[in-house]
Amino acid sequence: MTQTAGAMTAHKIAFQAEKLSVSYGSTMAVKDVFLDIPQNQIVAFIGPSGCGKSTVLRCFNRMNDLIPSAKVEGRITFKGQDIYDKRVDAVELRRRVGMVFQRPNPFPKSIYQNIAFGARINGYQGDMDELVERSLRDAALWDEVKDKLKASGLSLSGGQQQRLCIARAIAIEPEVILMDEPCSALDPISTLRVEELMQELKQKYTIVIVTHNMQQASRTSDYTAFYNAKATDQGGKMGYLVEYDRTEVIFQQPAQQSTQEYVSGRFG
Amino acid sequence: MTVQSPTTQSQSLWRPNRDRSRLIQSVVKFICGAFAAVSIVTTLGIVATLLFETISFLQEVPIWQFLTDRKWTPLFASKEFGIFVLVSATVMISVISILVAMPLGLLAAICLSEYATPRTRKILKPVLEVLAGVPTVVYGYFALLTVTPFLQTFLPNLKGFNSISAGLVLGVMITPLVASLSEDAIYSVPQRLRDGAYALGTTKRETIVSVVLPAALSGIVSSLILAVSRAVGETMIVTLAAGANPTLGLNPLVPVMTMTAFIVQVTKGDAVHGSIAYQTLFAVGTTLFLITLALNIFSFWFVRRFREKYD
Ligand SMILES: Nc1ncnc2c1ncn2[C@@H]1O[C@H](COP(=O)(O)OP(=O)(O)O)[C@@H](O)[C@H]1O
Ligand SMILES: [Mg+2]
């Protein structure tokens, strides 16, 4: 039932997941995912809660390494290299693959330091003021904060905080940005701003976004992966990838019945 | 299907005893209020006594003399009342102790909250708190009979009573306090801040140093201040190990007398009520109280100013 999207040959591949399974302790959270993430495209992960969307997303920058019980099986390559290879440094990988979280999590530092921190840690040698300004502009936040760069990042509104987190992520010039429901804590106007922003970022970055919002997925993404969960023999549930294709295919003529039901809203 | 409104019949099944709940409520309120009042009245009583006796003291001894005399001899025939003789000893020993407790306590806190497995943490945390409960007299004898002789092997000038061994042991005594409270502060930094840092390509050490510790700063500082207050007020260790010899200055190798040690000395003797020795006791007590109060106010201000609110 798992498959990779057709017509993907038109783009270079950023990530390639093969038979990816993740378990927490003894429970399998998501099983046998095959998935190609094309470069400079936006890929949306949709599906009901608990079907493993965040879990799969966290594999791409090895954030799962930080969860002691998590175990990743299968193979993921990033631009051809196996990222779970022993020789790959997860810290270095995360510099190339940035992440924006569900709840905005700016550091309790000034707006300026929120951006400069990652750059400094990663040994940025250029003009820091210029980098901070450019990142904030790219994240469509500059005009709102340019007069208060010394204010705490926590003093901003939720929507601004999330754009600060996006600015922080792009400041270290990653190749990919992973976004885990970046708009779920935001109001509709802030959500719209982040979506517009994604269209701009697409020029430079590959974006993978988890979203619960069908309109958001269909409006913003080029490819959509639909995940679902099924009951296991042990009484738990296990996520799997149902269908992955171009977004218009998923939303207009999906191959699977359950995808059809989910995208049209007739689904638990 | 229509929803039935409650009938008079079913209403008769519900007879809450509102009067009784109200009575119990007011009795409980009264009892709680009374207990709260007892502690407030006691505190006010202590402060009033301190102030009252201190004012009598200052009528005998002008305040400038209290602040500028270079000797502390209130029990001798030729009396001098230089409080800084005692303050210098207290400050020196407290500084030595916090120089020990800060690095040890913070490192222990970081190890426990960031590096230990949840299981180790669950075992070690209570052990730490037990350590904080060792009677101070034990620490005092340890300082006097073990640490001082040991230090004398490479510090030949070290006297039998001295600040350094009292300070070191006092530092060990307050380390669990620093460790336990700082650990609480570090542990309560939200995980999503750490995740945010890791996602930028930081190592664990960089995450702790640059994100976690600054985020826990207000809690860490307040734990340190609490530990300093504890050190300033600590009596047994300094009385046993630092001696009873009022000496102005900051030489850690010679016997000194802290404010608390002086209070012990006078309390053990037979100071007549209303005598100058008796009033000196309260003057020193008030000074001690003011130092601790200042520390607490600073801590309160610092926490209010620097605490981050994560909803
Ligand atoms: N840190 C974790 N420890 C244990 N189980 C987890 C953890 N994170 C997620 N899970 C489990 O893995 C499954 C998938 O979770 P998740 O990837 O968060 O789903 P989604 O993002 O699609 O809502 C859920 O059953 C969840 O309970
Ligand atoms: Mg999720």
Coordinates of C-alpha atoms and ligand atoms in Angstrom, one line a residue:
Chain A
M1 CA 0.0 0.0 0.0
T2 CA 3.0 2.3 0.4
Q3 CA 4.3 4.0 -2.6
T4 CA 6.4 6.9 -3.9
A5 CA 4.9 9.6 -6.1
G6 CA 5.1 9.2 -9.8
A7 CA 6.5 12.1 -11.9
M8 CA 9.0 12.8 -9.3
T9 CA 11.8 12.4 -11.7
A10 CA 11.3 16.0 -12.8
H11 CA 13.0 17.1 -9.6
K12 CA 16.2 16.3 -7.8
I13 CA 15.6 14.3 -4.7
A14 CA 16.5 15.8 -1.3
F15 CA 15.5 12.9 1.0
Q16 CA 14.7 9.4 0.2
A17 CA 13.2 7.2 2.8
E18 CA 13.2 3.4 2.3
K19 CA 11.2 1.1 4.5
L20 CA 11.4 3.6 7.3
S21 CA 10.0 2.3 10.6
V22 CA 10.1 4.0 14.0
S23 CA 9.2 2.5 17.3
Y24 CA 9.1 4.0 20.8
G25 CA 10.1 1.3 23.3
S26 CA 8.2 -1.8 22.2
T27 CA 5.4 0.0 20.3
M28 CA 5.8 0.6 16.6
A29 CA 4.7 4.1 15.9
V30 CA 5.0 4.1 12.1
K31 CA 6.0 1.3 9.8
D32 CA 7.4 0.8 6.3
V33 CA 7.4 4.3 4.9
F34 CA 8.8 4.8 1.4
L35 CA 9.0 8.4 0.4
D36 CA 11.0 10.8 -1.8
I37 CA 11.2 14.5 -0.9
P38 CA 12.0 16.5 -4.0
Q39 CA 14.3 19.5 -3.8
N40 CA 12.9 23.1 -3.7
Q41 CA 9.3 21.8 -3.4
I42 CA 6.9 21.9 -0.5
V43 CA 5.8 18.5 0.7
A44 CA 2.8 18.3 3.1
F45 CA 2.2 15.5 5.6
I46 CA -1.5 15.1 6.4
G47 CA -3.4 12.6 8.4
P48 CA -5.2 12.1 11.7
S49 CA -3.5 12.7 15.0
G50 CA -1.1 10.0 16.2
C51 CA -0.4 8.4 12.8
G52 CA 3.3 9.3 13.0
K53 CA 3.6 12.4 10.9
S54 CA 5.8 14.2 13.5
T55 CA 7.7 11.0 14.1
V56 CA 8.7 10.7 10.4
L57 CA 9.5 14.4 10.2
R58 CA 11.9 14.1 13.1
C59 CA 13.8 11.3 11.4
F60 CA 14.9 13.8 8.7
N61 CA 17.1 15.8 11.1
R62 CA 17.6 13.0 13.6
M63 CA 15.7 14.8 16.3
N64 CA 14.5 11.3 17.3
D65 CA 18.0 10.7 18.6
L66 CA 17.1 12.8 21.5
I67 CA 14.2 10.6 22.6
P68 CA 15.9 7.7 24.4
S69 CA 13.2 5.1 23.6
A70 CA 13.0 5.9 19.9
K71 CA 14.4 3.4 17.5
V72 CA 14.7 4.1 13.8
E73 CA 14.9 1.3 11.2
G74 CA 15.2 1.4 7.5
R75 CA 17.2 3.9 5.5
I76 CA 17.0 7.6 4.8
T77 CA 19.4 9.3 2.4
F78 CA 19.9 13.0 2.1
K79 CA 21.3 14.0 -1.3
G80 CA 22.5 10.4 -1.6
Q81 CA 24.1 10.0 1.8
D82 CA 22.7 7.7 4.4
I83 CA 22.0 10.1 7.4
Y84 CA 21.9 7.3 9.9
D85 CA 25.3 6.1 8.9
K86 CA 27.7 6.0 11.9
R87 CA 30.0 8.5 10.3
V88 CA 27.3 11.1 10.0
D89 CA 27.3 13.7 12.7
A90 CA 23.7 14.5 13.7
V91 CA 24.8 18.0 14.9
E92 CA 26.1 18.7 11.4
L93 CA 23.1 17.3 9.8
R94 CA 20.8 19.5 11.8
R95 CA 22.6 22.5 10.6
R96 CA 21.7 21.6 7.1
V97 CA 18.2 20.5 7.9
G98 CA 16.4 23.1 10.0
M99 CA 13.2 22.7 12.0
V100 CA 10.3 24.8 13.1
F101 CA 8.2 23.4 15.9
Q102 CA 4.5 23.3 16.6
R103 CA 4.6 25.7 19.5
P104 CA 6.8 28.8 18.9
N105 CA 9.9 28.3 21.0
P106 CA 12.1 31.4 20.8
F107 CA 15.0 31.4 23.3
P108 CA 14.7 33.7 26.3
K109 CA 17.1 36.1 24.7
S110 CA 16.8 39.3 22.7
I111 CA 15.3 39.1 19.2
Y112 CA 18.8 39.8 17.8
Q113 CA 20.4 37.1 19.9
N114 CA 17.7 34.6 18.9
I115 CA 19.0 34.9 15.3
A116 CA 22.7 35.4 16.0
F117 CA 22.9 32.5 18.4
G118 CA 22.7 29.7 15.8
A119 CA 25.0 31.5 13.4
R120 CA 27.6 32.1 16.1
I121 CA 27.5 28.5 17.3
N122 CA 28.0 27.4 13.7
G123 CA 31.0 29.7 13.3
Y124 CA 29.6 32.3 11.1
Q125 CA 32.3 34.8 10.1
G126 CA 30.4 37.4 8.2
D127 CA 28.6 40.6 9.3
M128 CA 26.2 39.5 12.0
D129 CA 24.0 42.7 11.8
E130 CA 23.5 42.1 8.1
L131 CA 22.7 38.4 8.7
V132 CA 20.2 39.2 11.4
E133 CA 18.5 41.8 9.2
R134 CA 18.4 39.5 6.1
S135 CA 17.0 36.6 8.1
L136 CA 14.3 38.8 9.6
R137 CA 13.4 40.2 6.2
D138 CA 13.2 36.8 4.7
A139 CA 10.9 35.7 7.5
A140 CA 8.7 38.8 6.9
L141 CA 9.3 40.1 10.4
W142 CA 11.9 42.9 9.9
D143 CA 9.4 45.8 9.7
E144 CA 7.7 44.8 12.9
V145 CA 10.8 44.4 15.0
K146 CA 13.5 46.5 13.5
D147 CA 13.1 49.1 16.2
K148 CA 13.2 46.7 19.1
L149 CA 15.9 44.1 18.3
K150 CA 17.0 44.2 21.9
A151 CA 13.6 43.2 23.2
S152 CA 13.1 39.7 24.4
G153 CA 11.9 37.2 21.8
L154 CA 9.3 36.1 24.3
S155 CA 7.7 39.6 24.2
L156 CA 6.4 39.1 20.7
S157 CA 3.0 37.8 19.7
G158 CA 2.6 34.1 18.9
G159 CA 2.6 34.7 15.2
Q160 CA 5.7 36.9 15.4
Q161 CA 7.4 34.4 17.6
Q162 CA 6.8 31.7 15.0
R163 CA 8.3 33.9 12.3
L164 CA 11.2 34.6 14.6
C165 CA 11.7 30.9 14.8
I166 CA 11.6 30.6 11.0
A167 CA 14.1 33.5 10.8
R168 CA 16.3 31.7 13.3
A169 CA 16.1 28.5 11.2
I170 CA 17.0 30.2 7.9
A171 CA 19.8 32.3 9.5
I172 CA 22.1 29.3 9.5
E173 CA 21.3 28.8 5.8
P174 CA 20.0 25.2 5.9
E175 CA 19.1 23.3 2.8
V176 CA 15.8 22.0 4.1
I177 CA 13.2 23.3 6.6
L178 CA 11.0 20.9 8.4
M179 CA 7.9 22.4 9.9
D180 CA 5.7 20.5 12.4
E181 CA 2.3 22.1 12.4
P182 CA 3.9 25.6 12.4
C183 CA 0.5 27.4 12.3
S184 CA -1.5 25.4 14.8
A185 CA -0.9 27.9 17.6
L186 CA -1.5 30.9 15.3
D187 CA -4.4 33.1 14.4
P188 CA -5.7 33.1 10.8
I189 CA -3.9 36.2 9.8
S190 CA -0.5 35.0 11.1
T191 CA -1.2 31.7 9.4
L192 CA -1.7 33.4 6.1
R193 CA 1.6 35.3 6.5
V194 CA 3.5 32.1 7.3
E195 CA 1.9 30.5 4.2
E196 CA 3.0 33.4 2.0
L197 CA 6.4 33.1 3.5
M198 CA 6.6 29.5 2.6
Q199 CA 6.0 30.3 -1.1
E200 CA 9.0 32.6 -1.0
L201 CA 11.2 30.3 0.9
K202 CA 10.5 27.6 -1.6
Q203 CA 12.9 29.4 -4.0
K204 CA 15.8 28.6 -1.8
Y205 CA 14.8 25.7 0.4
T206 CA 13.1 22.4 0.4
I207 CA 10.2 22.4 2.8
V208 CA 8.4 19.6 4.5
I209 CA 5.4 20.6 6.5
V210 CA 3.0 18.7 8.8
T211 CA -0.4 20.2 8.9
H212 CA -3.9 19.4 10.1
N213 CA -5.4 22.0 7.9
M214 CA -6.6 20.6 4.6
Q215 CA -6.8 24.0 2.9
Q216 CA -3.3 24.7 4.0
A217 CA -2.0 21.6 2.5
S218 CA -3.8 22.1 -0.8
R219 CA -3.0 25.8 -1.0
T220 CA 0.7 25.6 -0.2
S221 CA 2.1 22.2 -1.1
D222 CA 3.3 20.6 -4.3
Y223 CA 3.2 17.1 -3.0
T224 CA 1.1 15.6 -0.2
A225 CA 1.6 12.4 1.8
F226 CA -1.4 11.1 3.5
Y227 CA -0.8 9.0 6.6
N228 CA -3.2 6.9 8.6
A229 CA -3.2 4.6 11.5
K230 CA -4.5 1.1 11.8
A231 CA -5.2 -1.0 14.9
T232 CA -2.5 -3.6 15.8
D233 CA -2.9 -7.0 17.3
Q234 CA -1.6 -5.7 20.6
G235 CA -4.5 -3.2 20.8
G236 CA -2.4 -0.2 20.0
K237 CA -2.3 1.6 16.7
M238 CA 0.4 1.9 14.1
G239 CA 0.9 4.6 11.5
Y240 CA 1.6 4.0 7.9
L241 CA 1.8 6.0 4.7
V242 CA -1.4 5.5 2.7
E243 CA -0.7 7.5 -0.4
Y244 CA 1.8 10.0 -1.7
D245 CA 1.4 12.0 -4.9
R246 CA 1.2 15.5 -6.3
T247 CA -1.1 17.6 -4.2
E248 CA -3.7 18.1 -6.9
V249 CA -3.9 14.3 -7.4
I250 CA -4.3 13.6 -3.6
F251 CA -7.1 16.2 -3.4
Q252 CA -8.9 15.6 -6.6
Q253 CA -8.5 11.9 -7.6
P254 CA -6.7 10.0 -4.9
A255 CA -6.1 6.3 -5.5
Q256 CA -7.3 5.2 -2.1
Q257 CA -10.8 5.4 -0.7
S258 CA -9.6 6.5 2.8
T259 CA -7.6 9.4 1.3
Q260 CA -10.7 10.5 -0.5
E261 CA -12.7 10.4 2.7
Y262 CA -10.0 12.2 4.7
V263 CA -9.4 15.1 2.3
S264 CA -13.1 15.7 1.8
G265 CA -13.6 15.8 5.6
R266 CA -15.6 12.6 5.9
F267 CA -13.3 11.0 8.3
G268 CA -13.0 10.5 12.0
Chain B
M1 CA -37.3 12.8 22.3
T2 CA -37.9 15.8 24.5
V3 CA -35.8 16.6 27.5
Q4 CA -38.0 16.5 30.7
S5 CA -37.6 19.4 33.0
P6 CA -37.0 18.3 36.6
T7 CA -40.3 17.5 38.3
T8 CA -41.1 18.6 41.8
Q9 CA -40.9 15.0 42.7
S10 CA -37.3 14.5 41.6
Q11 CA -36.3 17.9 43.1
S12 CA -37.4 16.6 46.5
L13 CA -34.6 14.0 46.3
W14 CA -32.0 16.8 46.4
R15 CA -31.6 18.4 49.8
P16 CA -28.2 20.0 50.1
N17 CA -27.4 21.1 53.6
R18 CA -26.2 24.6 52.7
D19 CA -26.3 25.9 56.2
R20 CA -24.0 23.2 57.5
S21 CA -21.5 23.7 54.6
R22 CA -21.5 27.4 55.2
L23 CA -20.8 26.9 58.9
I24 CA -18.0 24.5 58.3
Q25 CA -16.6 26.9 55.7
S26 CA -16.4 29.7 58.2
V27 CA -15.0 27.6 61.0
V28 CA -12.2 26.4 58.7
K29 CA -11.6 29.9 57.5
F30 CA -11.3 31.1 61.1
I31 CA -8.9 28.3 62.1
C32 CA -6.6 28.9 59.1
G33 CA -6.7 32.6 59.8
A34 CA -5.8 32.1 63.4
F35 CA -2.7 30.0 62.5
A36 CA -1.6 32.5 59.9
A37 CA -2.1 35.3 62.5
V38 CA 0.1 33.4 65.1
S39 CA 3.0 33.2 62.7
I40 CA 2.7 36.8 61.7
V41 CA 2.4 38.0 65.3
T42 CA 5.4 35.9 66.2
T43 CA 7.5 37.4 63.4
L44 CA 6.4 40.9 64.3
G45 CA 7.2 40.2 68.0
I46 CA 10.7 39.1 67.1
V47 CA 11.3 42.2 64.9
A48 CA 9.9 44.5 67.6
T49 CA 12.1 43.0 70.3
L50 CA 15.2 43.2 68.0
L51 CA 14.4 46.8 67.2
F52 CA 13.5 47.8 70.8
E53 CA 16.7 46.4 72.3
T54 CA 18.8 47.7 69.4
I55 CA 17.5 51.2 70.0
S56 CA 18.4 50.9 73.7
F57 CA 21.9 49.7 72.6
L58 CA 22.3 52.6 70.2
Q59 CA 21.5 55.0 73.1
E60 CA 24.5 53.7 74.9
V61 CA 26.8 53.2 72.0
P62 CA 26.6 55.8 69.2
I63 CA 26.1 54.3 65.8
W64 CA 29.3 55.7 64.3
Q65 CA 31.2 53.9 67.0
F66 CA 29.3 50.7 66.2
L67 CA 30.3 51.1 62.5
T68 CA 33.8 52.4 62.9
D69 CA 35.5 50.9 65.9
R70 CA 38.3 48.5 64.9
K71 CA 37.9 46.1 67.9
W72 CA 35.1 44.1 69.3
T73 CA 35.4 43.9 73.1
P74 CA 31.9 44.4 74.5
L75 CA 32.5 42.0 77.4
F76 CA 35.8 43.6 78.5
A77 CA 36.4 46.5 80.8
S78 CA 37.5 48.8 78.0
K79 CA 34.7 48.2 75.6
E80 CA 34.8 48.7 71.8
F81 CA 31.9 47.8 69.5
G82 CA 33.3 47.5 66.0
I83 CA 30.6 45.4 64.3
F84 CA 32.7 45.0 61.2
V85 CA 35.1 42.8 63.2
L86 CA 32.3 40.2 63.3
V87 CA 30.9 41.1 59.9
S88 CA 34.2 40.6 58.2
A89 CA 34.5 37.1 59.6
T90 CA 31.0 36.2 58.6
V91 CA 31.5 37.6 55.1
M92 CA 34.8 35.9 54.6
I93 CA 33.5 32.5 55.7
S94 CA 30.4 32.9 53.6
V95 CA 32.3 33.8 50.5
I96 CA 34.7 30.8 50.9
S97 CA 31.6 28.6 51.3
I98 CA 29.8 29.9 48.3
L99 CA 33.0 29.5 46.2
V100 CA 32.9 25.8 47.1
A101 CA 29.1 25.4 46.8
M102 CA 28.6 27.2 43.6
P103 CA 30.7 25.1 41.3
L104 CA 30.0 21.8 43.1
G105 CA 26.3 22.5 43.4
L106 CA 25.8 23.7 39.8
L107 CA 27.8 20.8 38.3
A108 CA 25.8 18.3 40.4
A109 CA 22.6 20.0 39.3
I110 CA 23.6 20.0 35.6
C111 CA 24.7 16.3 35.8
L112 CA 21.5 15.3 37.5
S113 CA 19.1 17.1 35.2
E114 CA 20.8 16.9 31.9
Y115 CA 23.1 13.8 31.9
A116 CA 21.7 11.4 34.4
T117 CA 19.1 8.8 33.3
P118 CA 15.7 9.3 34.8
R119 CA 16.4 6.3 37.1
T120 CA 19.6 7.7 38.5
R121 CA 18.0 11.1 39.0
K122 CA 15.1 9.5 40.9
I123 CA 17.6 7.8 43.3
L124 CA 20.2 10.6 43.6
K125 CA 17.8 13.5 44.2
P126 CA 16.4 12.2 47.5
V127 CA 20.0 11.3 48.6
L128 CA 21.0 14.9 48.0
E129 CA 18.1 16.1 50.2
V130 CA 19.1 13.7 53.0
L131 CA 22.7 15.0 52.8
A132 CA 21.2 18.5 53.4
G133 CA 19.9 17.1 56.7
V134 CA 23.1 16.0 58.3
P135 CA 23.4 17.8 61.7
T136 CA 25.7 20.8 61.5
V137 CA 27.5 19.8 64.7
V138 CA 28.8 16.8 62.8
Y139 CA 30.2 19.1 60.1
G140 CA 31.7 21.3 62.7
Y141 CA 33.7 18.5 64.3
F142 CA 34.7 17.3 60.9
A143 CA 36.1 20.7 60.1
L144 CA 37.9 21.1 63.4
L145 CA 39.3 17.5 63.8
T146 CA 39.8 16.4 60.2
V147 CA 39.9 19.2 57.7
T148 CA 42.1 21.6 59.8
P149 CA 44.8 19.0 60.6
F150 CA 44.8 17.9 57.0
L151 CA 45.2 21.5 55.7
Q152 CA 47.9 22.1 58.2
T153 CA 50.1 19.5 56.5
F154 CA 50.6 22.0 53.6
L155 CA 49.6 25.3 55.3
P156 CA 52.0 25.4 58.3
N157 CA 50.8 28.9 59.3
L158 CA 47.2 27.6 59.7
K159 CA 45.9 28.0 63.3
G160 CA 43.8 25.4 65.0
F161 CA 40.8 27.6 64.5
N162 CA 40.5 29.3 61.2
S163 CA 38.1 30.6 58.5
I164 CA 39.3 28.4 55.7
S165 CA 38.4 25.1 57.0
A166 CA 35.1 26.4 58.5
G167 CA 34.3 28.0 55.1
L168 CA 35.2 24.8 53.1
V169 CA 33.1 22.6 55.3
L170 CA 30.3 25.1 55.3
G171 CA 30.5 25.1 51.5
V172 CA 30.1 21.3 51.5
M173 CA 27.1 21.7 53.8
I174 CA 25.3 24.1 51.6
T175 CA 26.2 22.3 48.3
P176 CA 23.1 20.0 48.4
L177 CA 20.9 23.1 48.8
V178 CA 22.4 24.7 45.8
A179 CA 22.3 21.5 43.8
S180 CA 18.8 20.6 44.7
L181 CA 17.2 24.0 44.0
S182 CA 19.3 24.7 40.9
E183 CA 18.4 21.2 39.6
D184 CA 14.7 22.1 40.0
A185 CA 15.3 25.3 38.1
I186 CA 17.2 23.6 35.3
Y187 CA 14.9 20.7 35.1
S188 CA 11.9 23.0 34.7
V189 CA 13.3 24.6 31.6
P190 CA 10.9 23.5 28.9
Q191 CA 12.1 20.7 26.6
R192 CA 11.1 22.7 23.5
L193 CA 13.8 25.2 24.2
R194 CA 16.4 22.5 24.2
D195 CA 14.8 21.1 21.0
G196 CA 15.0 24.5 19.4
A197 CA 18.7 24.7 20.2
Y198 CA 19.5 21.2 18.9
A199 CA 17.6 21.9 15.7
L200 CA 20.1 24.7 15.0
G201 CA 23.0 22.2 15.1
T202 CA 24.2 22.8 18.6
T203 CA 25.9 20.1 20.7
K204 CA 24.6 19.1 24.1
R205 CA 27.2 21.2 25.9
E206 CA 26.4 24.3 23.8
T207 CA 22.7 23.8 24.4
I208 CA 23.2 23.6 28.2
V209 CA 25.6 26.5 28.4
S210 CA 23.9 28.9 26.0
V211 CA 20.3 28.1 26.3
V212 CA 19.4 26.0 29.4
L213 CA 21.5 27.7 32.0
P214 CA 20.5 31.3 30.9
A215 CA 16.9 30.2 30.9
A216 CA 17.2 28.8 34.4
L217 CA 19.3 31.8 35.6
S218 CA 16.7 33.3 38.0
G219 CA 16.2 30.0 39.8
I220 CA 19.9 29.4 40.0
V221 CA 20.7 32.8 41.4
S222 CA 17.9 32.5 44.0
S223 CA 19.2 29.1 45.1
L224 CA 22.7 30.7 45.5
I225 CA 21.3 33.5 47.5
L226 CA 19.3 31.2 49.7
A227 CA 22.6 29.2 50.3
V228 CA 24.4 32.4 51.2
S229 CA 21.7 33.3 53.7
R230 CA 22.0 29.9 55.1
A231 CA 25.8 30.3 55.4
V232 CA 25.5 33.7 57.0
G233 CA 23.2 32.4 59.6
E234 CA 25.0 29.1 60.2
T235 CA 26.3 28.8 63.7
M236 CA 27.6 25.4 64.8
I237 CA 30.3 24.9 62.2
V238 CA 31.7 28.4 62.6
T239 CA 31.6 28.3 66.4
L240 CA 33.4 25.0 66.5
A241 CA 35.9 25.5 63.7
A242 CA 36.6 29.2 63.3
G243 CA 37.0 30.0 66.9
A244 CA 35.9 32.9 69.2
N245 CA 38.5 35.5 68.7
P246 CA 37.2 38.7 67.2
T247 CA 39.7 39.7 64.5
L248 CA 39.2 42.4 61.9
G249 CA 40.5 41.6 58.5
L250 CA 40.2 38.9 55.8
N251 CA 43.0 36.5 56.8
P252 CA 41.5 33.0 56.4
L253 CA 44.3 31.3 58.4
V254 CA 43.7 32.8 61.8
P255 CA 40.9 32.4 64.4
V256 CA 38.0 34.8 64.0
M257 CA 34.6 35.3 65.5
T258 CA 31.4 35.5 63.4
M259 CA 28.2 37.2 64.4
T260 CA 26.6 34.0 65.2
A261 CA 29.5 32.7 67.2
F262 CA 29.3 35.9 69.3
I263 CA 25.6 35.4 69.9
V264 CA 26.4 31.8 71.1
Q265 CA 29.2 33.1 73.4
V266 CA 26.9 35.7 75.1
T267 CA 23.9 33.4 75.3
K268 CA 26.0 30.7 77.0
G269 CA 27.4 33.2 79.5
D270 CA 25.3 35.1 82.1
A271 CA 24.4 38.4 80.4
V272 CA 22.1 40.3 82.8
H273 CA 18.9 41.5 81.3
G274 CA 19.3 45.1 80.4
S275 CA 23.1 45.1 80.6
I276 CA 25.2 46.3 77.7
A277 CA 26.3 42.8 76.9
Y278 CA 22.6 41.7 76.7
Q279 CA 21.8 44.6 74.4
T280 CA 24.8 43.9 72.2
L281 CA 23.3 40.5 71.5
F282 CA 20.3 42.2 69.9
A283 CA 22.4 44.7 68.0
V284 CA 24.3 41.8 66.4
G285 CA 21.0 40.0 65.9
T286 CA 19.6 43.0 64.1
T287 CA 22.6 43.3 61.9
L288 CA 22.4 39.6 61.0
F289 CA 18.7 40.1 60.3
L290 CA 19.3 43.1 58.0
I291 CA 22.0 41.2 56.0
T292 CA 19.6 38.3 55.4
L293 CA 16.8 40.7 54.6
A294 CA 18.9 42.5 52.1
L295 CA 19.9 39.2 50.4
N296 CA 16.2 38.1 50.3
I297 CA 15.1 41.4 48.8
F298 CA 17.8 41.2 46.2
S299 CA 16.8 37.6 45.4
F300 CA 13.1 38.6 45.2
W301 CA 13.9 41.5 42.9
F302 CA 16.2 39.4 40.7
V303 CA 13.7 36.7 40.3
R304 CA 11.0 39.1 39.4
R305 CA 13.2 40.9 36.9
F306 CA 14.7 37.9 35.2
R307 CA 12.2 35.2 35.4
E308 CA 11.0 34.0 32.0
K309 CA 7.4 33.1 31.7
Y310 CA 6.7 30.1 29.6
D311 CA 3.0 29.5 29.4
Ligands
LIG1 N1 8.4 10.8 22.6 C1 7.5 9.8 22.4 N2 7.6 8.7 23.2 C2 6.7 7.7 23.1 N3 5.8 7.6 22.2 C3 5.7 8.6 21.3 C4 6.6 9.8 21.4 N4 6.2 10.7 20.4 C5 5.2 10.1 19.7 N5 4.9 8.9 20.3 C6 3.8 8.0 19.8 O1 4.0 7.8 18.4 C7 2.8 7.8 17.7 C8 2.9 8.8 16.6 O2 3.0 10.1 17.2 P1 3.3 11.4 16.3 O3 4.4 11.1 15.4 O4 3.4 12.5 17.2 O5 1.9 11.5 15.5 P2 1.3 12.8 14.7 O6 2.4 13.8 14.6 O7 0.9 12.2 13.4 O8 0.1 13.2 15.5 C9 1.7 8.2 18.7 O9 1.0 7.0 19.1 C10 2.5 8.7 19.9 O10 1.8 8.3 21.1
MG2 MG 2.4 15.8 15.5

